[in-house]
PDB file of C-alpha atoms and ligand atoms in Angstrom:
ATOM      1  CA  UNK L   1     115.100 115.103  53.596  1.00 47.00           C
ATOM      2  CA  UNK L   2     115.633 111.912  51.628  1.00 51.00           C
ATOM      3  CA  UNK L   3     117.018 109.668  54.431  1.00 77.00           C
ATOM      4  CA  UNK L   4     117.261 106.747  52.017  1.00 92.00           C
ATOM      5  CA  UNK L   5     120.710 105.583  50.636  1.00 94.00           C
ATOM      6  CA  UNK L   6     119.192 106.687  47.038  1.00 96.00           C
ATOM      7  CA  UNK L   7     117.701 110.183  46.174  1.00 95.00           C
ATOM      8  CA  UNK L   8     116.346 108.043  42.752  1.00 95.00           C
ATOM      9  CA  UNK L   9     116.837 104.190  42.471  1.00 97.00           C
ATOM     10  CA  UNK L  10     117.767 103.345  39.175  1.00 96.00           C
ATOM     11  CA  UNK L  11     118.836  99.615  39.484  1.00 98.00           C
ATOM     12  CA  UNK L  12     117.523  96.951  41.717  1.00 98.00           C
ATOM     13  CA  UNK L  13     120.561  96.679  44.021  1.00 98.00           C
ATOM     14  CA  UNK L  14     119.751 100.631  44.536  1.00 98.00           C
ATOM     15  CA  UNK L  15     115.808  99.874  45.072  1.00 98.00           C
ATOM     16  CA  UNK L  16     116.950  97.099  47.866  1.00 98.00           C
ATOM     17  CA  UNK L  17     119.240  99.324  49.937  1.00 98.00           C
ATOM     18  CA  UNK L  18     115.945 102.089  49.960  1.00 98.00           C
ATOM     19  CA  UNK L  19     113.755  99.277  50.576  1.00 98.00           C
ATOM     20  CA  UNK L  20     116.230  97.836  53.658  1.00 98.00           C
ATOM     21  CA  UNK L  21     116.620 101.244  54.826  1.00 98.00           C
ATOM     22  CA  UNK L  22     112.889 102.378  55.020  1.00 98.00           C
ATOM     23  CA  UNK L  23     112.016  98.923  57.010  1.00 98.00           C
ATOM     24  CA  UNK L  24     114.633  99.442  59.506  1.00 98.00           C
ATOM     25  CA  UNK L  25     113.377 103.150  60.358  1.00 98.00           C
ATOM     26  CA  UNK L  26     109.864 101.321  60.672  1.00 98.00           C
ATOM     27  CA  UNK L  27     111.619  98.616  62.778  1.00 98.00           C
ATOM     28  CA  UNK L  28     113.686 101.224  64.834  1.00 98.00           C
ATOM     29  CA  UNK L  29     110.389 102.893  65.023  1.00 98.00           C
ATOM     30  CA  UNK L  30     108.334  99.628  66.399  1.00 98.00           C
ATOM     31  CA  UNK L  31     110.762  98.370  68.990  1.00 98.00           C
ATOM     32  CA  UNK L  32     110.885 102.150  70.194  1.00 98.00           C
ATOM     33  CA  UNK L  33     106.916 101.612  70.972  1.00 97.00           C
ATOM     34  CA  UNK L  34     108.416  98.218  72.646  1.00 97.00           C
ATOM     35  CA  UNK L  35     106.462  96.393  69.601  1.00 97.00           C
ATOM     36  CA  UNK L  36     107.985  93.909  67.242  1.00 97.00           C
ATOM     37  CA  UNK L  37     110.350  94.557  64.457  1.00 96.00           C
ATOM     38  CA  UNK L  38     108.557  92.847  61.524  1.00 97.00           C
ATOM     39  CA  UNK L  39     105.180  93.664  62.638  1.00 97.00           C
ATOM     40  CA  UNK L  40     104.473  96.598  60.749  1.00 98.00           C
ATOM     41  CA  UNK L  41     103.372  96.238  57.275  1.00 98.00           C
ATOM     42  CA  UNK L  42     105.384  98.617  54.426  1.00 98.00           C
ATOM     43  CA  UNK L  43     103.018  98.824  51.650  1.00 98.00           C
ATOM     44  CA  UNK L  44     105.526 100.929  48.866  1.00 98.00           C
ATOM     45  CA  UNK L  45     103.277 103.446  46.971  1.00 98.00           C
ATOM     46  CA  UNK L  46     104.230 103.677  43.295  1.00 98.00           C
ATOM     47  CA  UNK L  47     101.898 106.340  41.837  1.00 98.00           C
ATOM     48  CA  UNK L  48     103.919 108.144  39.067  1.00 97.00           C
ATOM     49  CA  UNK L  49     106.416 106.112  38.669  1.00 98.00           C
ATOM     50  CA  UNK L  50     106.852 103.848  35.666  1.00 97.00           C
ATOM     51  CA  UNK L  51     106.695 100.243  35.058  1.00 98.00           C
ATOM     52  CA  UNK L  52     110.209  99.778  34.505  1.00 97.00           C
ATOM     53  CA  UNK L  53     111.192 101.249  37.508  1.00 98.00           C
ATOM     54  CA  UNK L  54     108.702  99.117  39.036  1.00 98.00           C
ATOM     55  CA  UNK L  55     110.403  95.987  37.854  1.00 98.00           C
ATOM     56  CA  UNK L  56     112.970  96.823  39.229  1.00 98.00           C
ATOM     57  CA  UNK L  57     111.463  97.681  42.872  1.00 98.00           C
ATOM     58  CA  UNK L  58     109.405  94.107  42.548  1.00 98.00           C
ATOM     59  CA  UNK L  59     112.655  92.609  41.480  1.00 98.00           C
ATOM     60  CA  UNK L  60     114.346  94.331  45.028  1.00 98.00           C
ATOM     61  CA  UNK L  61     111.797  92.368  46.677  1.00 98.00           C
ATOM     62  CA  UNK L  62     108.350  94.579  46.583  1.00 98.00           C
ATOM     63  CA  UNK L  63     105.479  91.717  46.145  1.00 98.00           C
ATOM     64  CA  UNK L  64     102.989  94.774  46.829  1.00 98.00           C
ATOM     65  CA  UNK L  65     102.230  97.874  45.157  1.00 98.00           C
ATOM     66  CA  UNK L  66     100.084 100.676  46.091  1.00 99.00           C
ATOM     67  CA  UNK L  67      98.336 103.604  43.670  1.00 98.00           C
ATOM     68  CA  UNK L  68      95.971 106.354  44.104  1.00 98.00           C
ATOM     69  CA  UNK L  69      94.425 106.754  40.638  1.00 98.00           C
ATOM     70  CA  UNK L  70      92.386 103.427  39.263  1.00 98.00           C
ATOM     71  CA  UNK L  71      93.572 104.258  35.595  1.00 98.00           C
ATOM     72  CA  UNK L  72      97.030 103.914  36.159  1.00 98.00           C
ATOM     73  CA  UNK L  73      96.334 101.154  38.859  1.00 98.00           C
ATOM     74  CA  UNK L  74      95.071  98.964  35.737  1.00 98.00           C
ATOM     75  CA  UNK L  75      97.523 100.130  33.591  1.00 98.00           C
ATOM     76  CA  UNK L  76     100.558  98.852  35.518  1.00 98.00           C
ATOM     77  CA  UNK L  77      98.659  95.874  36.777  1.00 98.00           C
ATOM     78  CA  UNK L  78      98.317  94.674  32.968  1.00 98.00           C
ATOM     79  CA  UNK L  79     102.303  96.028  32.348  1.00 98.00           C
ATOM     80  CA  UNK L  80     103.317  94.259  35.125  1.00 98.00           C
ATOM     81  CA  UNK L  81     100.745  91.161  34.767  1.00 97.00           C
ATOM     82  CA  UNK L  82     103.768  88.879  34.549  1.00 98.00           C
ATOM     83  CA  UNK L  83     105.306  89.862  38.021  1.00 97.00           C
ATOM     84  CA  UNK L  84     102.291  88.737  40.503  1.00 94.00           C
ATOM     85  CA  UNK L  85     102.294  91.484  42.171  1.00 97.00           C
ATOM     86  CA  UNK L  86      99.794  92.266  44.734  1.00 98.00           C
ATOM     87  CA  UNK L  87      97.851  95.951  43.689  1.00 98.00           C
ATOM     88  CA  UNK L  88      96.384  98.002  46.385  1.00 99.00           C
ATOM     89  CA  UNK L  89      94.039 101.126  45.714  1.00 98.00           C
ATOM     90  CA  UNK L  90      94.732 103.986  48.050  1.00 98.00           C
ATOM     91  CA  UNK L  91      92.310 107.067  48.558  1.00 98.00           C
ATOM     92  CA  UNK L  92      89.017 107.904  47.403  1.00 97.00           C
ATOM     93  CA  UNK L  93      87.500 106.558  44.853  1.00 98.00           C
ATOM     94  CA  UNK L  94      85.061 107.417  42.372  1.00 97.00           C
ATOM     95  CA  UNK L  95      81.890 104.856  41.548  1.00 97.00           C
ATOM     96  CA  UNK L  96      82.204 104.367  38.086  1.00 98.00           C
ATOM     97  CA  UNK L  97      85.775 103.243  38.737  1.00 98.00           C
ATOM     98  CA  UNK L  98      84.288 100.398  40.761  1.00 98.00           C
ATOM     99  CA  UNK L  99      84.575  97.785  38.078  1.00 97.00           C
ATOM    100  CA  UNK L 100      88.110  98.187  37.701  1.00 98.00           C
ATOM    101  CA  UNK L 101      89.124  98.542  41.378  1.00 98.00           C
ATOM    102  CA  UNK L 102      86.683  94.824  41.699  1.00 98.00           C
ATOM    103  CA  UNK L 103      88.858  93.817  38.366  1.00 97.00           C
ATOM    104  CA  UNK L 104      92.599  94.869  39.962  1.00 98.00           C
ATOM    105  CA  UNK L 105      92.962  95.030  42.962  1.00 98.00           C
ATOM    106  CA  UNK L 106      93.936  92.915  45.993  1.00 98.00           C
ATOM    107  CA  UNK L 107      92.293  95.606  48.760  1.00 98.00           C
ATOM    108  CA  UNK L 108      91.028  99.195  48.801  1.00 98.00           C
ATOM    109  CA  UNK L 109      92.094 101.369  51.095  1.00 98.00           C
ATOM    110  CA  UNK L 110      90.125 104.139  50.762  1.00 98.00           C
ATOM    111  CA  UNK L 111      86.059 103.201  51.564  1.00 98.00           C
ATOM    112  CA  UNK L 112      84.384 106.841  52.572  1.00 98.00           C
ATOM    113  CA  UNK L 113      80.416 106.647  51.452  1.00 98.00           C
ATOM    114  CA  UNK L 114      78.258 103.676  50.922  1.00 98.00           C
ATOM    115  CA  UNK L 115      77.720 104.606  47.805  1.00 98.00           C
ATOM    116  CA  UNK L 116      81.241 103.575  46.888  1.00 98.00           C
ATOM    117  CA  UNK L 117      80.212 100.324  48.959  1.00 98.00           C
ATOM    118  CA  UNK L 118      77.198  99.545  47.403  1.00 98.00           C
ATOM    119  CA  UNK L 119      78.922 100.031  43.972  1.00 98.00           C
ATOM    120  CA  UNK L 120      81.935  97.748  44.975  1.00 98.00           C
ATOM    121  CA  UNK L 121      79.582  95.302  46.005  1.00 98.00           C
ATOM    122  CA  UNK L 122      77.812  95.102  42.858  1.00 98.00           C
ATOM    123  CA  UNK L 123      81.245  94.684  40.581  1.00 98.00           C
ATOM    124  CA  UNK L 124      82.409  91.963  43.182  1.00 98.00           C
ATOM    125  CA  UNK L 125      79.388  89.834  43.361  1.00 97.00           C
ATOM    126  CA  UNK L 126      79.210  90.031  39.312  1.00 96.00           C
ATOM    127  CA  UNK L 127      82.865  89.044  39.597  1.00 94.00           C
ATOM    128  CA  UNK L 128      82.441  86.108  42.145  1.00 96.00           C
ATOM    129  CA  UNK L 129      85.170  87.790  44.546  1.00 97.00           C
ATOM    130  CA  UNK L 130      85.812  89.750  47.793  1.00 98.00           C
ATOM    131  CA  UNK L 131      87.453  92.106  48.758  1.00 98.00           C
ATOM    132  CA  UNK L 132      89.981  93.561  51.758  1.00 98.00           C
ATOM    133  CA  UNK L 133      88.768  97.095  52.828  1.00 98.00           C
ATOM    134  CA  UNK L 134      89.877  99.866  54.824  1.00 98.00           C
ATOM    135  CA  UNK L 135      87.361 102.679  55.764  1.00 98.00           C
ATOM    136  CA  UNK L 136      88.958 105.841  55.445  1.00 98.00           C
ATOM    137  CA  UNK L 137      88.742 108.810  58.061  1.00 98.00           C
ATOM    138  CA  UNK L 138      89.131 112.092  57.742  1.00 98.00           C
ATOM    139  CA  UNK L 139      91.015 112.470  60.833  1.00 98.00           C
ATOM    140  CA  UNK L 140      92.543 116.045  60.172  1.00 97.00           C
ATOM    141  CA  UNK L 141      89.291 117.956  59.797  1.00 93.00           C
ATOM    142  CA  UNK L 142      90.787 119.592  56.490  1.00 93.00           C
ATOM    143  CA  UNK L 143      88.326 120.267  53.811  1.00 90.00           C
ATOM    144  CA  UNK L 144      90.918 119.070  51.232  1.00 89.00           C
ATOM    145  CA  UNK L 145      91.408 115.331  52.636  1.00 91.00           C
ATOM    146  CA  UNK L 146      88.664 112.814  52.093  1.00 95.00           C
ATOM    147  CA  UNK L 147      87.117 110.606  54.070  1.00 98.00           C
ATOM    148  CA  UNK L 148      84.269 109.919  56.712  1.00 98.00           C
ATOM    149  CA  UNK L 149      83.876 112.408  59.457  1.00 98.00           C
ATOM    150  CA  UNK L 150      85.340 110.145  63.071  1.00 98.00           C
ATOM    151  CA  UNK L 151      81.038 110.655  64.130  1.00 97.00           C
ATOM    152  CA  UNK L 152      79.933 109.142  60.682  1.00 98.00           C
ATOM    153  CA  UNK L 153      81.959 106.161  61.427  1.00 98.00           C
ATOM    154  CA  UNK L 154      79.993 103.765  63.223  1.00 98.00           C
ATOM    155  CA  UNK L 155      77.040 104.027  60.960  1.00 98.00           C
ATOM    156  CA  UNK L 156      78.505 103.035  57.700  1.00 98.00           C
ATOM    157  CA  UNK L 157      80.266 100.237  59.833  1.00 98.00           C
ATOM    158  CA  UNK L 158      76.684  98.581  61.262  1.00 98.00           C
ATOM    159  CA  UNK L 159      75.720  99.029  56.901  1.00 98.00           C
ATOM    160  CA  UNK L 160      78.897  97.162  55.594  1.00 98.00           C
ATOM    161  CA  UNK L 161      77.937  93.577  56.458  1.00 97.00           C
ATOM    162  CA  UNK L 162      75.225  94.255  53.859  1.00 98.00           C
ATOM    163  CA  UNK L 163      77.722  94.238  51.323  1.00 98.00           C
ATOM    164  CA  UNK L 164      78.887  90.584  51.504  1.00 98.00           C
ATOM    165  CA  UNK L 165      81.566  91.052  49.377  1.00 98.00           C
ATOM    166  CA  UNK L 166      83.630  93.611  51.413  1.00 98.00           C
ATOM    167  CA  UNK L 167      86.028  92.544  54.471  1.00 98.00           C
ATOM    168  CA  UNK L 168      86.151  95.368  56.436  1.00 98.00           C
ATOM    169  CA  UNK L 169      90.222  94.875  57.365  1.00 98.00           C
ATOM    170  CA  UNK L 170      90.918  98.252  59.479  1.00 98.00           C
ATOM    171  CA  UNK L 171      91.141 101.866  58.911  1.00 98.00           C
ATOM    172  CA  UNK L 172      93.098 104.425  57.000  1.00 98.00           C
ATOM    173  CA  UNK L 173      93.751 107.582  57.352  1.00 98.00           C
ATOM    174  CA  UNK L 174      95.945 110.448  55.868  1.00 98.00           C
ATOM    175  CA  UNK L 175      97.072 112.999  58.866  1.00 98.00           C
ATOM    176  CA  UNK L 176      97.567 116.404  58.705  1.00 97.00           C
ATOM    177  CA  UNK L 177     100.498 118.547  56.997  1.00 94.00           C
ATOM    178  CA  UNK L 178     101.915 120.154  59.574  1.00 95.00           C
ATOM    179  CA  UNK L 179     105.417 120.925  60.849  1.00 96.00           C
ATOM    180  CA  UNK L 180     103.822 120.242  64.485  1.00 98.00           C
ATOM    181  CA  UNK L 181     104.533 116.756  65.671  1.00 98.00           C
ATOM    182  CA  UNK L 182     101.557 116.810  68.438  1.00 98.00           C
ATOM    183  CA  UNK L 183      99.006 117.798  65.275  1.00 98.00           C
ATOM    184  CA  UNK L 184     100.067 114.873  63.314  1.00 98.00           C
ATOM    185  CA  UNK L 185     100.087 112.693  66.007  1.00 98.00           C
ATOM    186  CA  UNK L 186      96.699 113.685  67.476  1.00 98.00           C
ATOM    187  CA  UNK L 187      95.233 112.648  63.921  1.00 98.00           C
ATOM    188  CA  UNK L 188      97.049 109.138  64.370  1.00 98.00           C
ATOM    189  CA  UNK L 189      95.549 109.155  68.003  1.00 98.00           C
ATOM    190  CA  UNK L 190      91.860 109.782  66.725  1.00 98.00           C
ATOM    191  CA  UNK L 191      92.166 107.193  64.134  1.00 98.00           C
ATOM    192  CA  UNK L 192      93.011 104.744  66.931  1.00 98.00           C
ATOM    193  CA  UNK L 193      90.416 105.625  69.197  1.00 98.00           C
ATOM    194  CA  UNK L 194      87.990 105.170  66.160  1.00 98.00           C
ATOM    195  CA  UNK L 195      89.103 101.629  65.873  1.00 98.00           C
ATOM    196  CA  UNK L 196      89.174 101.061  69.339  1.00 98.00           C
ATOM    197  CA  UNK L 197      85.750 102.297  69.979  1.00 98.00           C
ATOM    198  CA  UNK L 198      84.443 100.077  66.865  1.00 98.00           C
ATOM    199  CA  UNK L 199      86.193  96.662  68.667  1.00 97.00           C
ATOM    200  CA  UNK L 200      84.398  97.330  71.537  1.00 97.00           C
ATOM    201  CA  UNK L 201      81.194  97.808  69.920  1.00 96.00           C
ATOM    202  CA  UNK L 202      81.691  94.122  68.036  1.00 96.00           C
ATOM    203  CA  UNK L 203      82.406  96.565  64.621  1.00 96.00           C
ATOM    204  CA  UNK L 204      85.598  96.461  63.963  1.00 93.00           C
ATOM    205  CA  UNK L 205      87.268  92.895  64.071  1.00 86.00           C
ATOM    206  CA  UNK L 206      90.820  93.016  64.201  1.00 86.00           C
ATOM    207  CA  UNK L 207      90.947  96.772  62.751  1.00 97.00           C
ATOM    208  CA  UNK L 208      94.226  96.846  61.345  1.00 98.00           C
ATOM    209  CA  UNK L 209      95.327 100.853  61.322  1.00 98.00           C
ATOM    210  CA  UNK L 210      96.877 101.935  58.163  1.00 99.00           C
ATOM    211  CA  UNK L 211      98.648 105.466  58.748  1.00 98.00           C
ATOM    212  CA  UNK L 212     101.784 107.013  57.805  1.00 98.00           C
ATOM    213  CA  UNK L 213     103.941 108.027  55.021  1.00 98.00           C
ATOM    214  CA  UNK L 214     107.015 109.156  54.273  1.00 97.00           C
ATOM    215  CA  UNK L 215     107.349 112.737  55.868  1.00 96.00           C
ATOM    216  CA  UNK L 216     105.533 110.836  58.969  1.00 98.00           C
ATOM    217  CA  UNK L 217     105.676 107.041  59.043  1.00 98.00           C
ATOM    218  CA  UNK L 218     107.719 107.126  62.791  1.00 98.00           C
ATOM    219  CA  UNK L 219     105.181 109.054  64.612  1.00 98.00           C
ATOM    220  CA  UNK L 220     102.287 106.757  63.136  1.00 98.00           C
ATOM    221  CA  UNK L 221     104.211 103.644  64.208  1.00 98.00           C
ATOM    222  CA  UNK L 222     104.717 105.615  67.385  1.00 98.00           C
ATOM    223  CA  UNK L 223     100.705 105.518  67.716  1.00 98.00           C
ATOM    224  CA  UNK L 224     100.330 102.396  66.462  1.00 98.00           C
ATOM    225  CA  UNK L 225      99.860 101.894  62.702  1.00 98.00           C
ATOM    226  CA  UNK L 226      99.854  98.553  61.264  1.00 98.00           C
ATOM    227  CA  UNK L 227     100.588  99.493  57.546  1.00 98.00           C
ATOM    228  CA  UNK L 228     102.674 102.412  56.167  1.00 98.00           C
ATOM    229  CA  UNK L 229     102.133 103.551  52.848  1.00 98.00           C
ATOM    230  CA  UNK L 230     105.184 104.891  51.853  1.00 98.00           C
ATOM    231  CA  UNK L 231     106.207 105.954  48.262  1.00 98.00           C
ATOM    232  CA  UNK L 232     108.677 108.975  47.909  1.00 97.00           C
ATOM    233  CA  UNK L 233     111.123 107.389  50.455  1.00 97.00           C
ATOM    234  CA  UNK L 234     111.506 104.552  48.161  1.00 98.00           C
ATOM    235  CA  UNK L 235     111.276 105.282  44.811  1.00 98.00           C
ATOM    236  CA  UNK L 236     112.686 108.988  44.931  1.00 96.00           C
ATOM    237  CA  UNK L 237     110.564 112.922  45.033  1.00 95.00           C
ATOM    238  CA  UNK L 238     107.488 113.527  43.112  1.00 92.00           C
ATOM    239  CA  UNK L 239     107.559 116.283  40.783  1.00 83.00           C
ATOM    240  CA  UNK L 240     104.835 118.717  42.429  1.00 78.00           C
ATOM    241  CA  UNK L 241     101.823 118.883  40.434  1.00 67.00           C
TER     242      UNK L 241
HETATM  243  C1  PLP A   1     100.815 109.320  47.801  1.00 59.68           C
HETATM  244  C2  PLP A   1     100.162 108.651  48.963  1.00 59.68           C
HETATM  245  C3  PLP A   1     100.944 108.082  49.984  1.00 59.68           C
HETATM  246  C4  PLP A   1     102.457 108.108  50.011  1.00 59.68           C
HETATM  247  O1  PLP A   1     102.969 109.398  50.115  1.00 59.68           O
HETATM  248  P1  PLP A   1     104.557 109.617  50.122  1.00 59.68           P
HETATM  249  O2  PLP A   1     104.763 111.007  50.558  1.00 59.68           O
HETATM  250  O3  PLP A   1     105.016 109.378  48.717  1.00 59.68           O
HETATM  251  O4  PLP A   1     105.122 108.606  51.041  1.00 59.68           O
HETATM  252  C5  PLP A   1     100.273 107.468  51.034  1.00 59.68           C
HETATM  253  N1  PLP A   1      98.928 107.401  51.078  1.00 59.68           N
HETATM  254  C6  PLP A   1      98.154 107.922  50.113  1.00 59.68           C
HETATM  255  C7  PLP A   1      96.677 107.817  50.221  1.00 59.68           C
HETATM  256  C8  PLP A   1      98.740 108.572  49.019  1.00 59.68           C
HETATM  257  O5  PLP A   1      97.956 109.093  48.059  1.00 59.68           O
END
C-alpha cells in the first residue's frame, strides 16, 4: 500500500519527496474532477508521531499539523512552539478539553453537540479569540464513528451563531471502511449534499468539505473535498492499537 517514495521518512529530504508525492495524487486527483491542481488543501495528520520527526516534516515544508487527541495536541504545540506551526484538532472532542483546544489550536475539526459549542465558546470569549470550525457528520451510519446524524444537522447550524466565537468554516467527515468504492463514496456524496442543502438555506457560507485520508483521499477529491487529512501516507504506518 504505501504509494509514497518512503515507507518511514527519516530525514527532511525523505519527508519532501512523501510530501511532493501525496500532493500530486491530490492534484492528479483534482484535475481528474476537471478542478484545479492547488485547490485542495493537504492538512498532514501527525498523531503518534514524535516531535523530532515533526521537525523534520515542518522543515520539508508542513506549516500545518493535524492531531486527534488534545493532550498530545498541546504537547507538541509547546515542543514545537519555536516552529509556528499552525495546530489543527481533528475528531471529537471532549468538554473539559475545551480550554486547551481554545489555548492551541488554529481550527477544530470535529464540532458534533452544542455542548462542545457552548463549552468552546466559553474558553474563547475568556481568551479574547475565535475560532475556525468544522461540524462533523457521521456520514457512515456506524455506531463507532462520531459525529451528528446528516437530520441533526441543520439544527445545531441555526444554534451556532449564538456562539460568537466559532466560524463555522465547512464540514468534516470520516467515511466508511470498506473495500467498496461506491460505500465510501456515497458517504463523501451525503456529506456534500449536507453542505449543499445548508448554502441554500443561508447556513452554511462557503462550507468548505473536509474528507479523505490516506486509504481514500482520491475518491473524496473525486466528490469534492476541499481538505484531506492525511497522516500515514506521509509520515509512515501506525502501529495498530
Ligand atoms: C488519523 C486521522 C486521519 C488520518 O488517517 P490516515 O489513515 O493516517 O491518513 C484523518 N482524520 C481523522 C479524524 C483522524 O483521526
Amino acid at each position: 500500500m504505501p504509494f509514497t517514495p518512503h515507507a518511514r521518512p527519516e530525514t527532511a529530504a525523505e519527508f519532501r519527496e512523501n510530501l511532493a508525492a501525496v500532493r500530486a495524487r491530490v492534484d492528479e486527483a483534482a484535475l481528474a474532477a476537471g478542478r484545479e491542481a492547488g485547490s485542495v488543501r493537504l492538512l498532514p495528520v501527525s498523531k503518534t508521531v514524535e516531535p523530532d520527526r515533526l521537525r523534520l516534516a515542518a522543515e520539508a515544508g508542513a506549516t500545518e499539523l493535524a492531531e486527534n487527541r488534545v493532550q498530545e495536541a498541546v504537547r507538541k504545540h509547546d515542543a514545537l512552539a519555536d516552529l509556528g506551526v499552525a495546530w489543527a484538532v481533528i475528531g471529537h472532542l471532549q468538554t473539559n478539553k475545551a480550554r486547551d483546544v481554545a489555548a492551541v489550536a488554529s481550527e477544530f475539526q470535529g464540532l458534533d453537540s452544542l455542548r462542545v459549542a457552548e463549552a468552546l465558546d466559553r474558553r474563547l470569549q475568556a481568551a479574547g479569540r475565535g475560532l475556525d470550525v468544522f461540524v462533523q457528520v457521521n456520514t457512515s451510519g456506524e455506531d463507532s464513528k462520531f459525529g451528528l446524524a446528516p437530520d441533526e444537522v441543520p439544527d445545531v447550524l441555526r444554534r451556532l451563531p449564538d456562539f460568537a466565537s466559532l466560524r463555522l468554516r465547512g464540514f468534516m467527515t470520516i467515511a466508511a471502511n470498506s473495500p467498496d468504492e461506491d460505500v465510501v463514496r456515497g458517504c463523501f456524496r451525503e456529506l456534500r449534499g449536507i453542505r449543499d442543502r445548508a448554502r441554500e438555506a443561508g447556513l452554511a457560507g462557503a462550507g468548505e468539505l473536509s474528507m479523505g485520508m490516506s486509504g481514500d483521499f482520491a475518491l473524496a477529491v473525486a466528490e469534492g473535498s476541499d481538505c484531506v487529512r492525511v497522516g500515514q501516507a506521509i509520515f509512515g504506518a501506525r502501529p495498530a492499537v
